[in-house]
mmCIF file of C-alpha atoms and ligand atoms in Angstrom:
data_model
loop_
_atom_site.group_PDB
_atom_site.id
_atom_site.type_symbol
_atom_site.label_atom_id
_atom_site.label_comp_id
_atom_site.label_asym_id
_atom_site.label_seq_id
_atom_site.Cartn_x
_atom_site.Cartn_y
_atom_site.Cartn_z
ATOM 1 C CA MET A 13 -11.598 2.079 4.850
ATOM 2 C CA SER A 14 -13.646 -0.922 5.131
ATOM 3 C CA ILE A 15 -17.454 -0.904 6.255
ATOM 4 C CA LYS A 16 -18.223 -1.710 9.696
ATOM 5 C CA ILE A 17 -21.416 -4.095 9.990
ATOM 6 C CA GLY A 18 -22.984 -5.343 13.465
ATOM 7 C CA ILE A 19 -25.162 -8.402 13.098
ATOM 8 C CA PHE A 20 -27.954 -9.281 15.600
ATOM 9 C CA TYR A 21 -29.656 -12.664 15.505
ATOM 10 C CA PHE A 22 -31.944 -14.872 17.432
ATOM 11 C CA SER A 23 -32.111 -18.788 16.861
ATOM 12 C CA GLY A 24 -34.200 -21.006 18.576
ATOM 13 C CA THR A 25 -32.674 -24.502 16.819
ATOM 14 C CA SER A 26 -29.759 -23.439 15.089
ATOM 15 C CA ASN A 27 -31.220 -22.465 11.678
ATOM 16 C CA THR A 28 -30.593 -18.934 11.856
ATOM 17 C CA GLN A 29 -27.451 -19.023 13.668
ATOM 18 C CA LEU A 30 -26.138 -21.291 10.963
ATOM 19 C CA VAL A 31 -27.096 -18.801 8.337
ATOM 20 C CA THR A 32 -25.643 -16.037 10.539
ATOM 21 C CA GLY A 33 -22.420 -18.005 10.498
ATOM 22 C CA LEU A 34 -22.521 -18.203 6.624
ATOM 23 C CA ILE A 35 -22.963 -14.290 6.497
ATOM 24 C CA GLU A 36 -20.329 -13.655 8.615
ATOM 25 C CA GLU A 37 -17.929 -16.005 6.565
ATOM 26 C CA GLU A 38 -19.057 -14.404 3.562
ATOM 27 C CA LEU A 39 -18.538 -10.821 4.623
ATOM 28 C CA ILE A 40 -15.026 -11.428 6.055
ATOM 29 C CA LYS A 41 -13.991 -12.857 2.709
ATOM 30 C CA GLN A 42 -15.330 -9.449 1.263
ATOM 31 C CA SER A 43 -13.115 -7.474 3.666
ATOM 32 C CA VAL A 44 -16.086 -6.337 5.721
ATOM 33 C CA ASP A 45 -15.651 -5.658 9.611
ATOM 34 C CA VAL A 46 -18.088 -7.924 11.103
ATOM 35 C CA LYS A 47 -19.427 -8.428 14.489
ATOM 36 C CA ILE A 48 -22.024 -11.066 15.386
ATOM 37 C CA TYR A 49 -24.633 -10.500 18.261
ATOM 38 C CA ASN A 50 -26.816 -13.004 19.927
ATOM 39 C CA ILE A 51 -30.073 -11.002 20.788
ATOM 40 C CA GLU A 52 -30.934 -13.617 23.471
ATOM 41 C CA LYS A 53 -27.639 -13.031 25.272
ATOM 42 C CA ILE A 54 -27.937 -9.375 25.011
ATOM 43 C CA ILE A 55 -31.537 -9.543 26.615
ATOM 44 C CA ASN A 56 -30.746 -12.053 29.410
ATOM 45 C CA THR A 57 -27.452 -10.162 30.264
ATOM 46 C CA GLN A 58 -28.697 -6.551 29.954
ATOM 47 C CA GLN A 59 -25.748 -6.032 27.427
ATOM 48 C CA VAL A 60 -25.542 -2.668 26.157
ATOM 49 C CA VAL A 61 -24.210 -2.397 22.570
ATOM 50 C CA ASP A 62 -23.209 1.196 20.974
ATOM 51 C CA MET A 63 -25.110 0.922 17.534
ATOM 52 C CA THR A 64 -23.629 4.017 16.238
ATOM 53 C CA GLN A 65 -20.375 2.338 15.900
ATOM 54 C CA TYR A 66 -22.024 0.480 12.499
ATOM 55 C CA ASP A 67 -22.131 1.934 9.204
ATOM 56 C CA MET A 68 -24.847 -1.152 8.581
ATOM 57 C CA ILE A 69 -26.740 -3.482 10.713
ATOM 58 C CA GLY A 70 -27.879 -7.027 9.781
ATOM 59 C CA ILE A 71 -31.049 -8.485 11.793
ATOM 60 C CA GLY A 72 -31.771 -12.255 11.472
ATOM 61 C CA HIS A 73 -34.388 -14.251 12.959
ATOM 62 C CA PRO A 74 -36.614 -17.343 12.340
ATOM 63 C CA ILE A 75 -40.184 -16.962 11.093
ATOM 64 C CA TYR A 76 -42.872 -17.942 13.744
ATOM 65 C CA GLY A 77 -46.202 -17.875 13.038
ATOM 66 C CA PHE A 78 -45.942 -15.614 9.809
ATOM 67 C CA GLY A 79 -44.233 -12.768 12.097
ATOM 68 C CA PRO A 80 -40.852 -12.390 14.064
ATOM 69 C CA PRO A 81 -40.173 -14.282 17.326
ATOM 70 C CA GLU A 82 -40.992 -12.004 20.742
ATOM 71 C CA MET A 83 -37.673 -11.684 21.827
ATOM 72 C CA VAL A 84 -36.670 -9.901 18.444
ATOM 73 C CA GLU A 85 -39.582 -7.557 18.891
ATOM 74 C CA LYS A 86 -38.723 -6.897 22.339
ATOM 75 C CA TRP A 87 -35.013 -6.203 21.434
ATOM 76 C CA VAL A 88 -36.094 -3.892 18.402
ATOM 77 C CA LYS A 89 -38.517 -2.160 20.934
ATOM 78 C CA HIS A 90 -35.592 -1.192 23.303
ATOM 79 C CA LEU A 91 -33.165 0.026 20.518
ATOM 80 C CA PRO A 92 -32.095 3.490 20.437
ATOM 81 C CA THR A 93 -33.191 6.075 17.809
ATOM 82 C CA SER A 94 -30.512 6.029 14.696
ATOM 83 C CA GLN A 95 -28.936 8.251 12.563
ATOM 84 C CA SER A 96 -30.591 6.757 9.883
ATOM 85 C CA GLN A 97 -28.356 3.858 9.535
ATOM 86 C CA LYS A 98 -29.103 1.101 6.599
ATOM 87 C CA VAL A 99 -30.441 -2.164 7.805
ATOM 88 C CA PHE A 100 -30.713 -5.430 6.160
ATOM 89 C CA ILE A 101 -32.962 -8.407 7.321
ATOM 90 C CA TYR A 102 -32.750 -12.078 6.627
ATOM 91 C CA LYS A 103 -35.065 -14.692 8.150
ATOM 92 C CA THR A 104 -35.102 -18.386 8.052
ATOM 93 C CA ALA A 105 -38.319 -20.482 7.411
ATOM 94 C CA ALA A 106 -39.799 -23.694 6.286
ATOM 95 C CA ASP A 107 -40.955 -21.834 2.855
ATOM 96 C CA ASN A 108 -40.919 -18.621 1.301
ATOM 97 C CA ILE A 109 -44.420 -18.613 0.130
ATOM 98 C CA SER A 110 -46.114 -15.071 0.085
ATOM 99 C CA ILE A 111 -47.877 -15.669 3.374
ATOM 100 C CA ASN A 112 -44.479 -15.330 4.912
ATOM 101 C CA HIS A 113 -43.714 -12.311 3.164
ATOM 102 C CA ASN A 114 -44.967 -9.820 5.949
ATOM 103 C CA ALA A 115 -42.813 -11.712 8.456
ATOM 104 C CA SER A 116 -40.398 -8.777 9.334
ATOM 105 C CA GLY A 117 -43.317 -6.138 9.183
ATOM 106 C CA LYS A 118 -43.742 -5.741 12.494
ATOM 107 C CA ILE A 119 -40.106 -4.829 13.303
ATOM 108 C CA ILE A 120 -39.618 -2.849 9.944
ATOM 109 C CA LYS A 121 -42.376 -0.628 11.262
ATOM 110 C CA LYS A 122 -40.737 -0.162 14.522
ATOM 111 C CA LEU A 123 -37.398 0.374 13.113
ATOM 112 C CA LYS A 124 -38.612 3.200 10.954
ATOM 113 C CA LYS A 125 -40.125 4.858 13.540
ATOM 114 C CA LYS A 126 -36.536 4.996 15.188
ATOM 115 C CA ASN A 127 -35.256 6.148 11.991
ATOM 116 C CA TYR A 128 -33.513 2.933 10.917
ATOM 117 C CA HIS A 129 -33.647 2.553 7.078
ATOM 118 C CA VAL A 130 -34.406 -1.099 6.205
ATOM 119 C CA PHE A 131 -33.520 -1.603 2.541
ATOM 120 C CA TYR A 132 -33.343 -5.276 2.191
ATOM 121 C CA ASP A 133 -35.505 -8.229 3.523
ATOM 122 C CA ARG A 134 -34.904 -11.608 2.462
ATOM 123 C CA ILE A 135 -36.178 -15.020 3.245
ATOM 124 C CA ILE A 136 -33.870 -18.071 3.367
ATOM 125 C CA CYS A 137 -35.619 -21.731 3.734
ATOM 126 C CA MET A 138 -33.906 -23.868 5.998
ATOM 127 C CA GLY A 139 -36.318 -26.698 6.575
ATOM 128 C CA SER A 140 -38.905 -26.966 9.186
ATOM 129 C CA ASN A 141 -38.733 -27.566 12.979
ATOM 130 C CA TRP A 142 -42.364 -27.807 13.684
ATOM 131 C CA LEU A 143 -45.442 -29.200 12.416
ATOM 132 C CA THR A 144 -44.093 -30.588 9.199
ATOM 133 C CA GLU A 145 -40.998 -32.675 8.786
ATOM 134 C CA TYR A 146 -38.853 -32.716 5.720
ATOM 135 C CA THR A 147 -36.516 -35.223 4.788
ATOM 136 C CA HIS A 148 -32.804 -35.013 5.730
ATOM 137 C CA ALA A 149 -31.899 -34.719 2.180
ATOM 138 C CA LEU A 150 -34.315 -31.901 1.325
ATOM 139 C CA VAL A 151 -32.633 -30.050 4.615
ATOM 140 C CA ARG A 152 -29.222 -30.631 3.227
ATOM 141 C CA GLN A 153 -30.459 -29.443 -0.026
ATOM 142 C CA LEU A 154 -31.878 -26.371 1.267
ATOM 143 C CA TYR A 155 -28.766 -25.551 3.351
ATOM 144 C CA ASP A 156 -26.310 -25.818 0.474
ATOM 145 C CA ALA A 157 -28.865 -23.731 -1.335
ATOM 146 C CA ALA A 158 -28.670 -21.187 1.526
ATOM 147 C CA GLY A 159 -24.830 -20.861 0.826
ATOM 148 C CA SER A 160 -25.213 -19.378 -2.490
ATOM 149 C CA LYS A 161 -28.184 -17.172 -1.567
ATOM 150 C CA VAL A 162 -25.822 -15.673 1.259
ATOM 151 C CA VAL A 163 -23.206 -15.060 -1.503
ATOM 152 C CA HIS A 164 -25.874 -13.421 -3.582
ATOM 153 C CA MET A 165 -27.484 -11.486 -0.850
ATOM 154 C CA CYS A 166 -23.910 -10.336 0.474
ATOM 155 C CA GLN A 167 -23.353 -8.921 -2.914
ATOM 156 C CA ASP A 168 -26.611 -6.841 -2.896
ATOM 157 C CA ILE A 169 -26.320 -5.620 0.545
ATOM 158 C CA LEU A 170 -22.600 -4.301 -0.016
ATOM 159 C CA GLU A 171 -23.978 -2.408 -3.397
ATOM 160 C CA ARG A 172 -26.995 -1.207 -1.340
ATOM 161 C CA LYS A 173 -29.418 -2.790 -3.519
ATOM 162 C CA ASN A 174 -33.231 -2.222 -2.181
ATOM 163 C CA ARG A 175 -34.891 -5.784 -1.797
ATOM 164 C CA LEU A 176 -38.082 -5.461 -0.061
ATOM 165 C CA TYR A 177 -41.635 -7.677 0.140
ATOM 166 C CA HIS A 178 -44.786 -5.606 -0.561
ATOM 167 C CA PRO A 179 -47.213 -7.443 1.058
ATOM 168 C CA SER A 180 -50.852 -6.073 0.582
ATOM 169 C CA LEU A 181 -52.923 -4.515 3.407
ATOM 170 C CA SER A 182 -54.831 -7.757 3.860
ATOM 171 C CA LEU A 183 -51.952 -9.846 4.398
ATOM 172 C CA ARG A 184 -50.387 -7.588 6.745
ATOM 173 C CA LEU A 185 -53.436 -7.286 9.106
ATOM 174 C CA LEU A 186 -54.046 -11.103 8.728
ATOM 175 C CA THR A 187 -50.294 -11.932 9.346
ATOM 176 C CA ASN A 188 -49.915 -9.344 12.110
ATOM 177 C CA PHE A 189 -53.129 -10.752 13.849
ATOM 178 C CA LEU A 190 -51.979 -14.517 13.575
ATOM 179 C CA ASN A 191 -48.658 -13.632 14.779
ATOM 180 C CA THR A 192 -49.863 -11.797 17.904
ATOM 181 C CA CYS A 193 -52.204 -14.632 18.454
ATOM 182 C CA GLU A 194 -49.271 -16.909 18.419
ATOM 183 C CA ASP A 195 -46.995 -14.874 20.498
ATOM 184 C CA ARG A 196 -49.629 -13.998 23.268
ATOM 185 C CA PHE A 197 -51.831 -17.137 23.538
ATOM 186 C CA LEU A 198 -50.625 -20.139 21.586
ATOM 187 C CA ALA A 199 -46.936 -20.046 22.650
ATOM 188 C CA ARG A 200 -47.939 -19.620 26.462
ATOM 189 C CA ILE A 201 -50.360 -22.071 26.579
ATOM 190 C CA PHE A 202 -48.099 -24.772 24.522
ATOM 191 C CA GLY A 203 -45.509 -23.950 26.965
ATOM 192 C CA LYS A 204 -47.587 -24.438 30.013
ATOM 193 C CA THR A 205 -48.742 -27.915 28.508
ATOM 194 C CA LEU A 206 -44.862 -29.088 28.415
ATOM 195 C CA ARG A 207 -43.672 -32.040 30.752
ATOM 196 C CA ALA A 208 -40.854 -33.760 31.337
ATOM 197 C CA THR A 209 -41.455 -37.558 31.326
ATOM 198 C CA ASP A 210 -39.637 -40.447 33.321
ATOM 199 C CA ALA A 211 -37.011 -40.466 30.721
ATOM 200 C CA CYS A 212 -35.587 -37.045 32.370
ATOM 201 C CA ILE A 213 -32.134 -37.482 33.695
ATOM 202 C CA HIS A 214 -31.989 -34.060 35.280
ATOM 203 C CA CYS A 215 -29.233 -32.699 33.277
ATOM 204 C CA GLY A 216 -30.631 -29.291 33.706
ATOM 205 C CA LYS A 217 -29.758 -28.570 29.888
ATOM 206 C CA CYS A 218 -33.204 -27.217 29.233
ATOM 207 C CA VAL A 219 -33.265 -25.083 32.394
ATOM 208 C CA LYS A 220 -30.011 -23.202 31.135
ATOM 209 C CA HIS A 221 -30.822 -22.973 27.445
ATOM 210 C CA CYS A 222 -34.311 -21.762 27.435
ATOM 211 C CA PRO A 223 -34.412 -18.399 26.033
ATOM 212 C CA SER A 224 -37.394 -17.036 27.983
ATOM 213 C CA LYS A 225 -36.388 -18.663 31.138
ATOM 214 C CA ASN A 226 -39.576 -20.646 31.147
ATOM 215 C CA ILE A 227 -38.345 -23.796 32.765
ATOM 216 C CA HIS A 228 -37.353 -24.209 36.475
ATOM 217 C CA VAL A 229 -36.886 -27.082 38.988
ATOM 218 C CA LYS A 230 -39.216 -27.282 41.760
ATOM 219 C CA ASP A 231 -39.127 -30.073 44.259
ATOM 220 C CA GLY A 232 -36.725 -32.002 41.921
ATOM 221 C CA LYS A 233 -39.339 -31.789 39.246
ATOM 222 C CA ILE A 234 -38.731 -29.914 35.764
ATOM 223 C CA LYS A 235 -41.664 -27.002 35.762
ATOM 224 C CA PHE A 236 -42.702 -25.010 32.878
ATOM 225 C CA LYS A 237 -44.148 -21.374 33.391
ATOM 226 C CA TRP A 238 -46.452 -19.159 31.242
ATOM 227 C CA LYS A 239 -43.580 -17.470 29.460
ATOM 228 C CA CYS A 240 -42.694 -19.774 26.559
ATOM 229 C CA TYR A 241 -41.600 -18.373 23.136
ATOM 230 C CA LEU A 242 -42.466 -21.747 21.287
ATOM 231 C CA CYS A 243 -38.940 -21.914 20.016
ATOM 232 C CA MET A 244 -39.004 -25.929 20.463
ATOM 233 C CA ARG A 245 -35.234 -25.768 21.755
ATOM 234 C CA CYS A 246 -35.892 -27.685 25.073
ATOM 235 C CA ILE A 247 -37.840 -30.458 23.252
ATOM 236 C CA TYR A 248 -34.846 -30.781 20.522
ATOM 237 C CA GLN A 249 -32.107 -30.473 22.613
ATOM 238 C CA CYS A 250 -32.950 -32.706 25.537
ATOM 239 C CA PRO A 251 -30.796 -35.540 25.541
ATOM 240 C CA THR A 252 -33.189 -38.062 26.420
ATOM 241 C CA ARG A 253 -35.920 -36.606 24.385
ATOM 242 C CA ALA A 254 -38.085 -36.412 27.595
ATOM 243 C CA ILE A 255 -39.764 -33.065 26.919
ATOM 244 C CA THR A 256 -43.366 -33.226 25.432
ATOM 245 C CA SER A 257 -46.581 -31.655 25.175
ATOM 246 C CA ASN A 258 -49.693 -33.170 26.355
ATOM 247 C CA ILE A 259 -51.983 -31.262 23.750
ATOM 248 C CA PHE A 260 -49.779 -30.291 21.149
ATOM 249 C CA LYS A 261 -47.669 -32.959 19.969
ATOM 250 C CA VAL A 262 -48.619 -32.651 16.535
ATOM 251 C CA PHE A 263 -46.498 -29.329 16.646
ATOM 252 C CA ILE A 264 -43.141 -31.426 17.531
ATOM 253 C CA VAL A 265 -41.170 -33.346 14.769
ATOM 254 C CA LYS A 266 -41.450 -36.835 15.450
ATOM 255 C CA LYS A 267 -37.786 -37.742 15.034
ATOM 256 C CA GLY A 268 -36.422 -34.692 16.754
ATOM 257 C CA TYR A 269 -34.633 -31.651 14.906
ATOM 258 C CA ASP A 270 -30.892 -31.225 14.929
ATOM 259 C CA ILE A 271 -29.980 -29.319 11.793
ATOM 260 C CA ARG A 272 -26.016 -29.650 12.617
ATOM 261 C CA LYS A 273 -26.350 -33.293 12.769
ATOM 262 C CA ILE A 274 -28.178 -33.253 9.457
ATOM 263 C CA VAL A 275 -25.716 -30.920 7.716
ATOM 264 C CA ALA A 276 -22.772 -32.800 8.988
ATOM 265 C CA ASN A 277 -24.029 -36.386 7.836
ATOM 266 C CA ARG A 278 -23.484 -35.588 4.188
ATOM 267 C CA THR A 279 -24.458 -37.612 1.270
ATOM 268 C CA ASN A 280 -25.080 -37.047 -2.316
ATOM 269 C CA GLN A 281 -29.083 -38.178 -1.754
ATOM 270 C CA LYS A 282 -31.671 -35.955 -3.399
ATOM 271 C CA ASP A 283 -35.007 -35.774 -1.924
ATOM 272 C CA ASN A 284 -37.499 -36.903 -4.363
ATOM 273 C CA THR A 285 -40.848 -36.121 -2.496
ATOM 274 C CA LYS A 286 -43.254 -33.623 -3.397
ATOM 275 C CA PHE A 287 -41.497 -31.178 -1.327
ATOM 276 C CA ALA A 288 -38.533 -31.323 -3.600
ATOM 277 C CA GLU A 289 -40.811 -30.485 -6.493
ATOM 278 C CA HIS A 290 -42.177 -27.760 -4.872
ATOM 279 C CA PHE A 291 -38.645 -25.988 -4.111
ATOM 280 C CA LYS A 292 -37.199 -26.953 -7.227
ATOM 281 C CA SER A 293 -36.683 -23.487 -8.523
ATOM 282 C CA TYR A 294 -35.873 -22.037 -5.551
ATOM 283 C CA LEU A 295 -32.945 -24.537 -5.083
ATOM 284 C CA GLU A 296 -31.751 -23.707 -8.410
ATOM 285 C CA ASP A 297 -31.993 -20.080 -8.532
ATOM 286 C CA PRO A 298 -29.726 -18.069 -5.885
ATOM 287 C CA THR A 299 -31.547 -14.995 -6.619
ATOM 288 C CA LEU A 300 -34.877 -16.306 -5.147
HETATM 289 C C1 FMN B 18 -43.474 -21.692 16.348
HETATM 290 C C2 FMN B 18 -43.282 -21.887 15.169
HETATM 291 C C3 FMN B 18 -43.711 -21.404 14.186
HETATM 292 C C4 FMN B 18 -43.498 -21.261 12.717
HETATM 293 N N1 FMN B 18 -44.106 -20.664 11.876
HETATM 294 C C5 FMN B 18 -43.461 -20.746 10.611
HETATM 295 C C6 FMN B 18 -44.230 -19.793 9.655
HETATM 296 O O1 FMN B 18 -45.187 -19.227 9.639
HETATM 297 N N2 FMN B 18 -43.831 -20.072 8.438
HETATM 298 C C7 FMN B 18 -42.566 -20.928 7.976
HETATM 299 O O2 FMN B 18 -42.218 -20.917 6.779
HETATM 300 N N3 FMN B 18 -41.973 -21.691 8.868
HETATM 301 C C8 FMN B 18 -42.486 -21.387 10.304
HETATM 302 N N4 FMN B 18 -41.537 -22.076 11.052
HETATM 303 C C9 FMN B 18 -40.355 -22.504 10.646
HETATM 304 C C10 FMN B 18 -39.232 -21.986 11.312
HETATM 305 O O3 FMN B 18 -39.268 -20.702 10.816
HETATM 306 C C11 FMN B 18 -37.886 -22.651 10.677
HETATM 307 O O4 FMN B 18 -37.610 -23.870 10.892
HETATM 308 C C12 FMN B 18 -36.643 -21.652 11.133
HETATM 309 O O5 FMN B 18 -35.685 -21.761 10.278
HETATM 310 C C13 FMN B 18 -36.383 -22.072 12.515
HETATM 311 O O6 FMN B 18 -35.120 -21.267 12.812
HETATM 312 P P1 FMN B 18 -34.198 -21.388 14.077
HETATM 313 O O7 FMN B 18 -33.722 -22.543 13.936
HETATM 314 O O8 FMN B 18 -33.157 -20.232 14.059
HETATM 315 O O9 FMN B 18 -35.078 -21.250 15.177
HETATM 316 C C14 FMN B 18 -41.942 -22.033 12.495
HETATM 317 C C15 FMN B 18 -41.348 -22.694 13.841
HETATM 318 C C16 FMN B 18 -41.828 -22.708 14.853
HETATM 319 C C17 FMN B 18 -41.126 -23.375 15.827
#
């Protein structure tokens, strides 16, 4: 009988969604009965999922400020108690440096309390959608590497291999604190500083697709409330790039960020900046 896996993910700008798709493809190849759920949809439509039907659960999220997105924390908080199901976590990030190693620490703690057994935790680098801009060549190289890492990861989880980070207490305290500040203060303030410029064509895409329902129309104008998750989706999905921040322009990648376009635009070009040097062994070794 084939194993049944439920995968739950959140993705702001599609990096995690693409990796989730790669995992789904690989698990199907391995004859796994796999079902994918978008946490955003579950929360916003109050969908009830029977978790007991799954032998194993996967959770995917981007790293935001060295931790999980607030939406993922909320979802985990409301999960029912488990009968000790096995859980694997994958998160996409700009880098796999050690300060990111506690990025699922908060949710792992909550899952443990609910009797879920997290046995696997892994970072997949997919490029940066804020602050630092990677070249498109490097993003493509990272995406290709993600493909082989996913194959390796699926092998590991089907063999129930343990793989966990063991961040020190000081790293845990520091990154949990920074992530809470990011969630509670920085994201809220950032959201409130957003505005739609005259380039706005009132297509309503930002209102419709904001995961926290932070954007609304008032007197014909796009308005932002205090509930931003800092996912950057409204900024990069806007067809006229009309959304910007009054104060935090530095967070926004200047040329925009569209991973699907970058990946679709295939070239054999290799990145030769200092970033590529930094990622050299990560790109070459599927086990990293
Ligand atoms: C607000 C914010 C904070 C981020 N913080 C980190 C971080 O601490 N470490 C990191 O490696 N990447 C960080 N990133 C980059 C994202 O984790 C990365 O681009 C991720 O793949 C985005 O996934 P998504 O497209 O599924 O949202 C951050 C991105 C955003 C928007």
